[in-house]
mmCIF file of N, CA and C in Angstrom:
data_model
loop_
_atom_site.group_PDB
_atom_site.id
_atom_site.type_symbol
_atom_site.label_atom_id
_atom_site.label_comp_id
_atom_site.label_asym_id
_atom_site.label_seq_id
_atom_site.Cartn_x
_atom_site.Cartn_y
_atom_site.Cartn_z
ATOM 1 N N MET A 1 -7.573 25.083 91.459
ATOM 2 C CA MET A 1 -7.983 23.609 91.751
ATOM 3 C C MET A 1 -9.440 24.145 90.464
ATOM 4 N N SER A 2 -9.338 22.935 89.387
ATOM 5 C CA SER A 2 -10.154 22.515 88.403
ATOM 6 C C SER A 2 -11.471 22.644 89.092
ATOM 7 N N SER A 3 -12.840 22.729 88.851
ATOM 8 C CA SER A 3 -14.394 22.090 89.288
ATOM 9 C C SER A 3 -14.240 20.761 89.432
ATOM 10 N N LEU A 4 -13.758 20.010 88.090
ATOM 11 C CA LEU A 4 -13.801 18.676 88.598
ATOM 12 C C LEU A 4 -13.193 17.637 89.561
ATOM 13 N N LEU A 5 -11.981 18.629 89.671
ATOM 14 C CA LEU A 5 -10.948 17.982 91.129
ATOM 15 C C LEU A 5 -11.408 18.570 92.073
ATOM 16 N N GLN A 6 -12.167 19.894 92.037
ATOM 17 C CA GLN A 6 -12.882 19.606 93.688
ATOM 18 C C GLN A 6 -14.294 19.516 93.900
ATOM 19 N N ASP A 7 -14.949 19.255 92.699
ATOM 20 C CA ASP A 7 -16.339 18.144 93.103
ATOM 21 C C ASP A 7 -15.864 16.708 93.365
ATOM 22 N N SER A 8 -14.440 16.150 92.527
ATOM 23 C CA SER A 8 -13.979 15.054 92.981
ATOM 24 C C SER A 8 -13.876 14.579 94.338
ATOM 25 N N ASN A 9 -13.182 15.575 95.489
ATOM 26 C CA ASN A 9 -12.062 15.827 96.777
ATOM 27 C C ASN A 9 -13.428 16.401 97.096
ATOM 28 N N ARG A 10 -14.390 17.098 96.950
ATOM 29 C CA ARG A 10 -15.712 16.994 98.119
ATOM 30 C C ARG A 10 -16.808 15.834 97.936
ATOM 31 N N GLN A 11 -16.485 14.829 97.193
ATOM 32 C CA GLN A 11 -17.281 13.546 96.919
ATOM 33 C C GLN A 11 -16.679 12.522 97.515
ATOM 34 N N ARG A 12 -15.243 12.610 97.759
ATOM 35 C CA ARG A 12 -14.360 11.630 98.631
ATOM 36 C C ARG A 12 -14.101 11.212 99.823
ATOM 37 N N PHE A 13 -14.668 13.021 100.533
ATOM 38 C CA PHE A 13 -14.597 13.610 101.954
ATOM 39 C C PHE A 13 -15.837 12.782 102.052
ATOM 40 N N ASP A 14 -16.724 13.386 101.079
ATOM 41 C CA ASP A 14 -18.564 13.165 101.593
ATOM 42 C C ASP A 14 -18.759 12.076 102.241
ATOM 43 N N SER A 15 -18.010 11.190 101.031
ATOM 44 C CA SER A 15 -18.312 9.787 101.201
ATOM 45 C C SER A 15 -17.458 8.974 102.773
ATOM 46 N N ILE A 16 -16.298 9.950 103.130
ATOM 47 C CA ILE A 16 -16.607 8.731 104.725
ATOM 48 C C ILE A 16 -16.329 9.996 105.628
ATOM 49 N N ALA A 17 -17.867 10.960 105.238
ATOM 50 C CA ALA A 17 -17.732 11.996 106.562
ATOM 51 C C ALA A 17 -18.332 10.785 107.002
ATOM 52 N N ALA A 18 -19.272 10.422 107.248
ATOM 53 C CA ALA A 18 -20.457 9.495 108.161
ATOM 54 C C ALA A 18 -19.538 8.859 109.026
ATOM 55 N N ASP A 19 -18.611 8.147 108.890
ATOM 56 C CA ASP A 19 -17.790 7.477 109.825
ATOM 57 C C ASP A 19 -17.128 7.633 110.103
ATOM 58 N N TRP A 20 -15.825 8.735 109.724
ATOM 59 C CA TRP A 20 -15.129 9.243 109.915
ATOM 60 C C TRP A 20 -14.658 8.915 111.602
ATOM 61 N N ASP A 21 -15.432 9.318 112.420
ATOM 62 C CA ASP A 21 -14.782 9.614 113.695
ATOM 63 C C ASP A 21 -14.816 7.984 114.378
ATOM 64 N N ASP A 22 -14.724 7.092 113.961
ATOM 65 C CA ASP A 22 -15.463 5.714 114.050
ATOM 66 C C ASP A 22 -14.216 5.254 113.778
ATOM 67 N N SER A 23 -13.605 6.014 112.781
ATOM 68 C CA SER A 23 -12.516 5.184 112.388
ATOM 69 C C SER A 23 -11.505 5.194 112.991
ATOM 70 N N PRO A 24 -10.589 3.913 113.156
ATOM 71 C CA PRO A 24 -9.087 3.772 113.996
ATOM 72 C C PRO A 24 -7.744 4.889 113.744
ATOM 73 N N ARG A 25 -8.269 5.407 112.692
ATOM 74 C CA ARG A 25 -7.251 6.789 112.706
ATOM 75 C C ARG A 25 -7.439 8.084 113.105
ATOM 76 N N ALA A 26 -8.724 8.135 113.118
ATOM 77 C CA ALA A 26 -9.122 9.485 113.160
ATOM 78 C C ALA A 26 -8.848 9.934 114.385
ATOM 79 N N PRO A 27 -8.725 8.843 115.985
ATOM 80 C CA PRO A 27 -7.829 9.777 116.963
ATOM 81 C C PRO A 27 -6.406 10.066 116.575
ATOM 82 N N ARG A 28 -5.611 9.185 116.239
ATOM 83 C CA ARG A 28 -4.468 9.105 115.613
ATOM 84 C C ARG A 28 -4.375 10.647 115.172
ATOM 85 N N HIS A 29 -4.699 10.643 113.738
ATOM 86 C CA HIS A 29 -4.335 11.940 112.595
ATOM 87 C C HIS A 29 -4.182 12.918 113.381
ATOM 88 N N GLY A 30 -6.044 13.194 114.640
ATOM 89 C CA GLY A 30 -6.348 14.178 115.258
ATOM 90 C C GLY A 30 -5.100 14.837 116.078
ATOM 91 N N ARG A 31 -4.836 13.755 117.086
ATOM 92 C CA ARG A 31 -3.227 14.008 118.192
ATOM 93 C C ARG A 31 -2.394 14.542 117.294
ATOM 94 N N ARG A 32 -2.145 14.175 116.187
ATOM 95 C CA ARG A 32 -0.807 14.222 115.113
ATOM 96 C C ARG A 32 -1.344 15.737 115.105
ATOM 97 N N ARG A 33 -2.214 16.312 114.292
ATOM 98 C CA ARG A 33 -2.182 17.810 113.547
ATOM 99 C C ARG A 33 -2.766 18.762 114.986
ATOM 100 N N ARG A 34 -3.173 18.526 116.275
ATOM 101 C CA ARG A 34 -3.196 19.099 117.289
ATOM 102 C C ARG A 34 -1.703 19.239 117.799
ATOM 103 N N GLN A 35 -0.643 18.510 117.951
ATOM 104 C CA GLN A 35 -0.096 18.480 118.551
ATOM 105 C C GLN A 35 1.533 19.536 117.598
ATOM 106 N N ALA A 36 0.906 19.179 115.846
ATOM 107 C CA ALA A 36 1.684 19.955 115.233
ATOM 108 C C ALA A 36 1.621 21.541 115.225
ATOM 109 N N ILE A 37 -0.168 21.510 115.442
ATOM 110 C CA ILE A 37 -0.673 23.035 115.418
ATOM 111 C C ILE A 37 0.129 23.899 117.002
ATOM 112 N N ALA A 38 0.040 22.902 117.942
ATOM 113 C CA ALA A 38 0.442 23.472 119.487
ATOM 114 C C ALA A 38 1.737 23.601 119.660
ATOM 115 N N ASP A 39 2.928 22.666 118.783
ATOM 116 C CA ASP A 39 4.632 23.126 118.870
ATOM 117 C C ASP A 39 4.791 24.206 117.620
ATOM 118 N N ALA A 40 3.776 24.911 116.616
ATOM 119 C CA ALA A 40 4.467 25.628 115.891
ATOM 120 C C ALA A 40 3.172 27.365 115.724
ATOM 121 N N VAL A 41 2.431 26.776 117.068
ATOM 122 C CA VAL A 41 1.732 28.271 117.120
ATOM 123 C C VAL A 41 1.575 28.496 118.797
ATOM 124 N N PRO A 42 1.609 28.993 119.604
ATOM 125 C CA PRO A 42 2.085 29.559 121.060
ATOM 126 C C PRO A 42 0.448 30.233 121.038
ATOM 127 N N LEU A 43 -0.674 29.151 121.424
ATOM 128 C CA LEU A 43 -2.380 29.910 121.137
ATOM 129 C C LEU A 43 -2.186 30.204 122.757
ATOM 130 N N GLN A 44 -2.312 31.476 122.719
ATOM 131 C CA GLN A 44 -3.240 32.791 123.525
ATOM 132 C C GLN A 44 -4.991 32.818 123.639
ATOM 133 N N SER A 45 -5.127 32.867 125.009
ATOM 134 C CA SER A 45 -6.656 32.473 125.532
ATOM 135 C C SER A 45 -7.500 33.797 124.703
ATOM 136 N N ASP A 46 -6.591 34.619 124.767
ATOM 137 C CA ASP A 46 -7.384 36.007 124.050
ATOM 138 C C ASP A 46 -7.664 36.200 122.038
ATOM 139 N N TRP A 47 -7.220 34.784 121.628
ATOM 140 C CA TRP A 47 -7.280 34.998 120.229
ATOM 141 C C TRP A 47 -8.676 34.081 119.617
ATOM 142 N N GLN A 48 -8.701 34.996 118.534
ATOM 143 C CA GLN A 48 -9.943 34.090 117.867
ATOM 144 C C GLN A 48 -9.453 33.845 117.246
ATOM 145 N N ALA A 49 -9.752 32.151 116.371
ATOM 146 C CA ALA A 49 -9.778 31.454 115.271
ATOM 147 C C ALA A 49 -10.260 31.196 114.080
ATOM 148 N N LEU A 50 -9.864 30.787 112.857
ATOM 149 C CA LEU A 50 -10.715 30.150 111.877
ATOM 150 C C LEU A 50 -9.928 28.651 111.873
ATOM 151 N N GLU A 51 -10.899 27.867 111.725
ATOM 152 C CA GLU A 51 -10.372 26.189 111.408
ATOM 153 C C GLU A 51 -11.443 26.020 110.107
ATOM 154 N N TYR A 52 -10.462 26.274 108.761
ATOM 155 C CA TYR A 52 -11.336 25.967 107.541
ATOM 156 C C TYR A 52 -10.863 24.383 107.011
ATOM 157 N N GLY A 53 -11.902 23.616 106.845
ATOM 158 C CA GLY A 53 -11.576 22.666 106.827
ATOM 159 C C GLY A 53 -11.475 21.524 107.564
ATOM 160 N N CYS A 54 -12.370 21.277 108.597
ATOM 161 C CA CYS A 54 -12.408 21.096 110.165
ATOM 162 C C CYS A 54 -13.018 19.792 110.198
ATOM 163 N N GLY A 55 -13.283 19.394 109.165
ATOM 164 C CA GLY A 55 -13.846 18.007 109.476
ATOM 165 C C GLY A 55 -14.737 17.670 110.001
ATOM 166 N N THR A 56 -14.710 16.573 110.997
ATOM 167 C CA THR A 56 -15.680 16.562 112.237
ATOM 168 C C THR A 56 -15.507 16.839 113.113
ATOM 169 N N GLY A 57 -14.746 18.294 113.301
ATOM 170 C CA GLY A 57 -14.263 18.876 114.347
ATOM 171 C C GLY A 57 -13.186 18.367 115.768
ATOM 172 N N LEU A 58 -12.836 17.102 115.396
ATOM 173 C CA LEU A 58 -12.006 16.388 116.063
ATOM 174 C C LEU A 58 -10.887 17.484 117.118
ATOM 175 N N VAL A 59 -10.060 18.020 116.088
ATOM 176 C CA VAL A 59 -9.066 18.698 116.339
ATOM 177 C C VAL A 59 -9.364 19.871 117.082
ATOM 178 N N GLY A 60 -10.846 21.135 116.104
ATOM 179 C CA GLY A 60 -11.018 22.329 116.593
ATOM 180 C C GLY A 60 -11.530 21.718 118.537
ATOM 181 N N ALA A 61 -12.046 20.836 118.394
ATOM 182 C CA ALA A 61 -12.677 20.234 119.607
ATOM 183 C C ALA A 61 -11.608 20.947 121.014
ATOM 184 N N GLN A 62 -10.574 20.268 120.745
ATOM 185 C CA GLN A 62 -9.568 19.761 121.382
ATOM 186 C C GLN A 62 -8.370 21.564 121.508
ATOM 187 N N LEU A 63 -8.864 21.721 120.938
ATOM 188 C CA LEU A 63 -8.108 23.466 120.382
ATOM 189 C C LEU A 63 -8.700 24.705 121.086
ATOM 190 N N ALA A 64 -10.130 24.521 121.118
ATOM 191 C CA ALA A 64 -10.915 25.499 121.189
ATOM 192 C C ALA A 64 -11.193 25.794 122.867
ATOM 193 N N PRO A 65 -10.678 24.994 124.055
ATOM 194 C CA PRO A 65 -10.868 25.821 125.117
ATOM 195 C C PRO A 65 -9.431 26.311 125.212
ATOM 196 N N ARG A 66 -8.465 26.250 124.500
ATOM 197 C CA ARG A 66 -7.569 27.725 124.957
ATOM 198 C C ARG A 66 -8.025 28.794 123.769
ATOM 199 N N LEU A 67 -8.755 28.829 123.402
ATOM 200 C CA LEU A 67 -9.311 30.146 122.982
ATOM 201 C C LEU A 67 -9.516 30.879 123.235
ATOM 202 N N ARG A 68 -10.453 32.327 122.899
ATOM 203 C CA ARG A 68 -11.297 33.284 122.877
ATOM 204 C C ARG A 68 -12.901 32.193 122.436
ATOM 205 N N HIS A 69 -12.103 32.036 120.901
ATOM 206 C CA HIS A 69 -13.391 31.792 119.922
ATOM 207 C C HIS A 69 -12.689 30.660 118.306
ATOM 208 N N LEU A 70 -13.308 29.932 118.131
ATOM 209 C CA LEU A 70 -12.685 29.505 117.026
ATOM 210 C C LEU A 70 -13.988 29.135 116.263
ATOM 211 N N LEU A 71 -14.317 29.048 114.720
ATOM 212 C CA LEU A 71 -14.743 28.934 114.303
ATOM 213 C C LEU A 71 -14.532 28.134 113.256
ATOM 214 N N ALA A 72 -15.324 26.378 112.977
ATOM 215 C CA ALA A 72 -15.077 25.749 112.442
ATOM 216 C C ALA A 72 -15.790 26.085 111.366
ATOM 217 N N CYS A 73 -15.007 25.261 110.086
ATOM 218 C CA CYS A 73 -16.438 25.486 109.213
ATOM 219 C C CYS A 73 -15.252 24.435 107.800
ATOM 220 N N ASP A 74 -16.190 23.397 107.046
ATOM 221 C CA ASP A 74 -15.677 22.841 106.685
ATOM 222 C C ASP A 74 -16.337 22.724 105.310
ATOM 223 N N PRO A 75 -16.180 22.542 104.238
ATOM 224 C CA PRO A 75 -17.685 22.421 102.480
ATOM 225 C C PRO A 75 -17.792 21.354 102.873
ATOM 226 N N VAL A 76 -17.414 20.586 103.477
ATOM 227 C CA VAL A 76 -17.697 18.613 103.336
ATOM 228 C C VAL A 76 -19.381 18.768 104.248
ATOM 229 N N ALA A 77 -20.628 19.547 104.067
ATOM 230 C CA ALA A 77 -22.096 19.265 104.719
ATOM 231 C C ALA A 77 -21.696 18.160 105.966
ATOM 232 N N ARG A 78 -21.242 17.173 105.305
ATOM 233 C CA ARG A 78 -21.635 16.020 106.042
ATOM 234 C C ARG A 78 -20.748 16.064 107.998
ATOM 235 N N HIS A 79 -19.531 16.642 106.859
ATOM 236 C CA HIS A 79 -18.431 17.314 108.193
ATOM 237 C C HIS A 79 -18.569 18.109 109.039
ATOM 238 N N ALA A 80 -19.472 19.109 108.180
ATOM 239 C CA ALA A 80 -19.522 20.413 108.992
ATOM 240 C C ALA A 80 -21.111 20.339 110.414
ATOM 241 N N ARG A 81 -21.889 19.134 109.844
ATOM 242 C CA ARG A 81 -22.614 19.219 110.911
ATOM 243 C C ARG A 81 -22.466 18.717 111.870
ATOM 244 N N GLY A 82 -21.323 17.862 112.231
ATOM 245 C CA GLY A 82 -20.837 17.541 113.375
ATOM 246 C C GLY A 82 -19.842 18.189 114.273
ATOM 247 N N THR A 83 -20.062 19.798 113.765
ATOM 248 C CA THR A 83 -19.124 20.541 114.973
ATOM 249 C C THR A 83 -19.983 21.345 115.550
ATOM 250 N N ARG A 84 -20.939 21.286 115.455
ATOM 251 C CA ARG A 84 -21.759 22.020 116.531
ATOM 252 C C ARG A 84 -21.330 22.062 118.257
#
């Protein structure tokens, strides 16, 4: 991916990060992603996982109790701050 495209994507996501959790789309989007992961991967309580592009952590927060450890990170600083 070109640097220009990466910067453009980062700026776009940075602009919506502050209000994402309050968006009416966020819970539906999170449920669909969480269900798709649960259907595709039989999570085990002794597993460790990495969620790259975690956004504000809505999906990871629901999956984390099913894992031993979840490391969540996002290249958009505003998103990542909300995952602690």
